[in-house]
């Protein structure tokens, strides 16, 4: 694990702010994940596709569903990105 350093004249004030900021960001990411999951379920249900199979490239893209399938793929990518960000924040440790 690598370290980053933040210089401040008042660490006793900065540390709680940093911790609070990280927790707020985790909360925002978690809420975004919930909404993204809901959208994925909705689209997958409407399109009658398995998102895992779609990601694996095993779902054909008929012309009449192409844009909707692309939207679902986009939501799946957003979910992956949000999960990565949340995981990164979960590994942060603030060392006074």
PDB file of C-alpha atoms in Angstrom:
ATOM      1  CA  UNK A   1       0.000   0.000   0.000  1.00  0.00           C
ATOM      2  CA  UNK A   2       1.357   3.406  -0.925  1.00  0.00           C
ATOM      3  CA  UNK A   3       1.026   6.574   1.074  1.00  0.00           C
ATOM      4  CA  UNK A   4       0.145  10.090   0.072  1.00  0.00           C
ATOM      5  CA  UNK A   5       0.903  13.068   2.214  1.00  0.00           C
ATOM      6  CA  UNK A   6      -1.113  16.198   2.946  1.00  0.00           C
ATOM      7  CA  UNK A   7       0.547  19.148   4.625  1.00  0.00           C
ATOM      8  CA  UNK A   8      -1.552  21.348   6.860  1.00  0.00           C
ATOM      9  CA  UNK A   9      -0.808  23.727   9.709  1.00  0.00           C
ATOM     10  CA  UNK A  10      -3.778  22.316  11.689  1.00  0.00           C
ATOM     11  CA  UNK A  11      -4.008  18.544  11.307  1.00  0.00           C
ATOM     12  CA  UNK A  12      -6.428  18.252  14.216  1.00  0.00           C
ATOM     13  CA  UNK A  13      -8.946  20.242  12.154  1.00  0.00           C
ATOM     14  CA  UNK A  14      -8.136  18.695   8.774  1.00  0.00           C
ATOM     15  CA  UNK A  15      -8.404  15.038   9.793  1.00  0.00           C
ATOM     16  CA  UNK A  16     -12.102  15.143  10.790  1.00  0.00           C
ATOM     17  CA  UNK A  17     -12.902  17.074   7.612  1.00  0.00           C
ATOM     18  CA  UNK A  18     -11.107  14.485   5.482  1.00  0.00           C
ATOM     19  CA  UNK A  19     -12.830  11.597   7.267  1.00  0.00           C
ATOM     20  CA  UNK A  20     -16.230  13.243   6.869  1.00  0.00           C
ATOM     21  CA  UNK A  21     -15.577  13.943   3.198  1.00  0.00           C
ATOM     22  CA  UNK A  22     -14.639  10.330   2.556  1.00  0.00           C
ATOM     23  CA  UNK A  23     -17.758   9.081   4.350  1.00  0.00           C
ATOM     24  CA  UNK A  24     -19.983  11.470   2.394  1.00  0.00           C
ATOM     25  CA  UNK A  25     -18.429  10.338  -0.870  1.00  0.00           C
ATOM     26  CA  UNK A  26     -19.005   6.700   0.105  1.00  0.00           C
ATOM     27  CA  UNK A  27     -22.635   7.526   0.822  1.00  0.00           C
ATOM     28  CA  UNK A  28     -23.059   9.267  -2.536  1.00  0.00           C
ATOM     29  CA  UNK A  29     -21.456   6.339  -4.364  1.00  0.00           C
ATOM     30  CA  UNK A  30     -23.644   3.842  -2.499  1.00  0.00           C
ATOM     31  CA  UNK A  31     -26.795   5.788  -3.394  1.00  0.00           C
ATOM     32  CA  UNK A  32     -25.661   6.004  -7.007  1.00  0.00           C
ATOM     33  CA  UNK A  33     -25.024   2.260  -7.049  1.00  0.00           C
ATOM     34  CA  UNK A  34     -28.544   1.579  -5.805  1.00  0.00           C
ATOM     35  CA  UNK A  35     -30.050   3.750  -8.548  1.00  0.00           C
ATOM     36  CA  UNK A  36     -27.818   2.199 -11.187  1.00  0.00           C
ATOM     37  CA  UNK A  37     -28.746  -1.320 -10.038  1.00  0.00           C
ATOM     38  CA  UNK A  38     -32.438  -0.396 -10.255  1.00  0.00           C
ATOM     39  CA  UNK A  39     -31.958   0.909 -13.795  1.00  0.00           C
ATOM     40  CA  UNK A  40     -30.026  -2.227 -14.797  1.00  0.00           C
ATOM     41  CA  UNK A  41     -32.801  -4.467 -13.462  1.00  0.00           C
ATOM     42  CA  UNK A  42     -35.448  -2.393 -15.231  1.00  0.00           C
ATOM     43  CA  UNK A  43     -33.656  -2.428 -18.582  1.00  0.00           C
ATOM     44  CA  UNK A  44     -32.738  -6.122 -18.333  1.00  0.00           C
ATOM     45  CA  UNK A  45     -36.347  -6.969 -17.554  1.00  0.00           C
ATOM     46  CA  UNK A  46     -37.743  -4.841 -20.392  1.00  0.00           C
ATOM     47  CA  UNK A  47     -35.232  -6.271 -22.853  1.00  0.00           C
ATOM     48  CA  UNK A  48     -35.442  -9.792 -21.427  1.00  0.00           C
ATOM     49  CA  UNK A  49     -31.667 -10.170 -21.318  1.00  0.00           C
ATOM     50  CA  UNK A  50     -29.190 -11.416 -18.753  1.00  0.00           C
ATOM     51  CA  UNK A  51     -26.730  -8.572 -18.001  1.00  0.00           C
ATOM     52  CA  UNK A  52     -23.864 -11.047 -17.463  1.00  0.00           C
ATOM     53  CA  UNK A  53     -24.440 -12.576 -20.888  1.00  0.00           C
ATOM     54  CA  UNK A  54     -24.648  -9.112 -22.398  1.00  0.00           C
ATOM     55  CA  UNK A  55     -21.281  -8.204 -20.891  1.00  0.00           C
ATOM     56  CA  UNK A  56     -19.832 -11.458 -22.189  1.00  0.00           C
ATOM     57  CA  UNK A  57     -20.942 -10.507 -25.711  1.00  0.00           C
ATOM     58  CA  UNK A  58     -23.373 -13.409 -25.945  1.00  0.00           C
ATOM     59  CA  UNK A  59     -26.507 -11.348 -26.578  1.00  0.00           C
ATOM     60  CA  UNK A  60     -27.314 -10.429 -30.172  1.00  0.00           C
ATOM     61  CA  UNK A  61     -28.075  -6.787 -30.912  1.00  0.00           C
ATOM     62  CA  UNK A  62     -31.125  -6.751 -33.159  1.00  0.00           C
ATOM     63  CA  UNK A  63     -31.585  -3.388 -34.826  1.00  0.00           C
ATOM     64  CA  UNK A  64     -34.819  -2.633 -32.968  1.00  0.00           C
ATOM     65  CA  UNK A  65     -33.094  -3.109 -29.560  1.00  0.00           C
ATOM     66  CA  UNK A  66     -29.598  -1.883 -30.330  1.00  0.00           C
ATOM     67  CA  UNK A  67     -29.868   1.494 -28.601  1.00  0.00           C
ATOM     68  CA  UNK A  68     -31.564   0.022 -25.535  1.00  0.00           C
ATOM     69  CA  UNK A  69     -28.894  -2.668 -25.253  1.00  0.00           C
ATOM     70  CA  UNK A  70     -26.198  -0.018 -25.555  1.00  0.00           C
ATOM     71  CA  UNK A  71     -27.888   1.908 -22.746  1.00  0.00           C
ATOM     72  CA  UNK A  72     -27.863  -1.219 -20.585  1.00  0.00           C
ATOM     73  CA  UNK A  73     -24.189  -1.782 -21.380  1.00  0.00           C
ATOM     74  CA  UNK A  74     -23.537   1.813 -20.349  1.00  0.00           C
ATOM     75  CA  UNK A  75     -25.324   1.309 -17.043  1.00  0.00           C
ATOM     76  CA  UNK A  76     -23.278  -1.835 -16.433  1.00  0.00           C
ATOM     77  CA  UNK A  77     -20.091   0.139 -17.071  1.00  0.00           C
ATOM     78  CA  UNK A  78     -21.256   2.892 -14.709  1.00  0.00           C
ATOM     79  CA  UNK A  79     -21.908   0.249 -12.040  1.00  0.00           C
ATOM     80  CA  UNK A  80     -18.409  -1.162 -12.453  1.00  0.00           C
ATOM     81  CA  UNK A  81     -16.895   2.316 -12.207  1.00  0.00           C
ATOM     82  CA  UNK A  82     -18.906   3.175  -9.075  1.00  0.00           C
ATOM     83  CA  UNK A  83     -17.940  -0.128  -7.463  1.00  0.00           C
ATOM     84  CA  UNK A  84     -14.264   0.532  -8.216  1.00  0.00           C
ATOM     85  CA  UNK A  85     -14.468   3.999  -6.675  1.00  0.00           C
ATOM     86  CA  UNK A  86     -16.228   2.701  -3.570  1.00  0.00           C
ATOM     87  CA  UNK A  87     -13.662  -0.058  -3.175  1.00  0.00           C
ATOM     88  CA  UNK A  88     -10.855   2.489  -3.433  1.00  0.00           C
ATOM     89  CA  UNK A  89     -12.407   4.597  -0.683  1.00  0.00           C
ATOM     90  CA  UNK A  90     -12.918   1.522   1.498  1.00  0.00           C
ATOM     91  CA  UNK A  91      -9.154   0.972   1.453  1.00  0.00           C
ATOM     92  CA  UNK A  92      -8.253   4.504   2.519  1.00  0.00           C
ATOM     93  CA  UNK A  93      -6.739   4.911   5.957  1.00  0.00           C
ATOM     94  CA  UNK A  94      -6.073   8.346   7.379  1.00  0.00           C
ATOM     95  CA  UNK A  95      -2.934   8.240   9.487  1.00  0.00           C
ATOM     96  CA  UNK A  96      -2.547  11.221  11.827  1.00  0.00           C
TER      97      UNK A  96
END
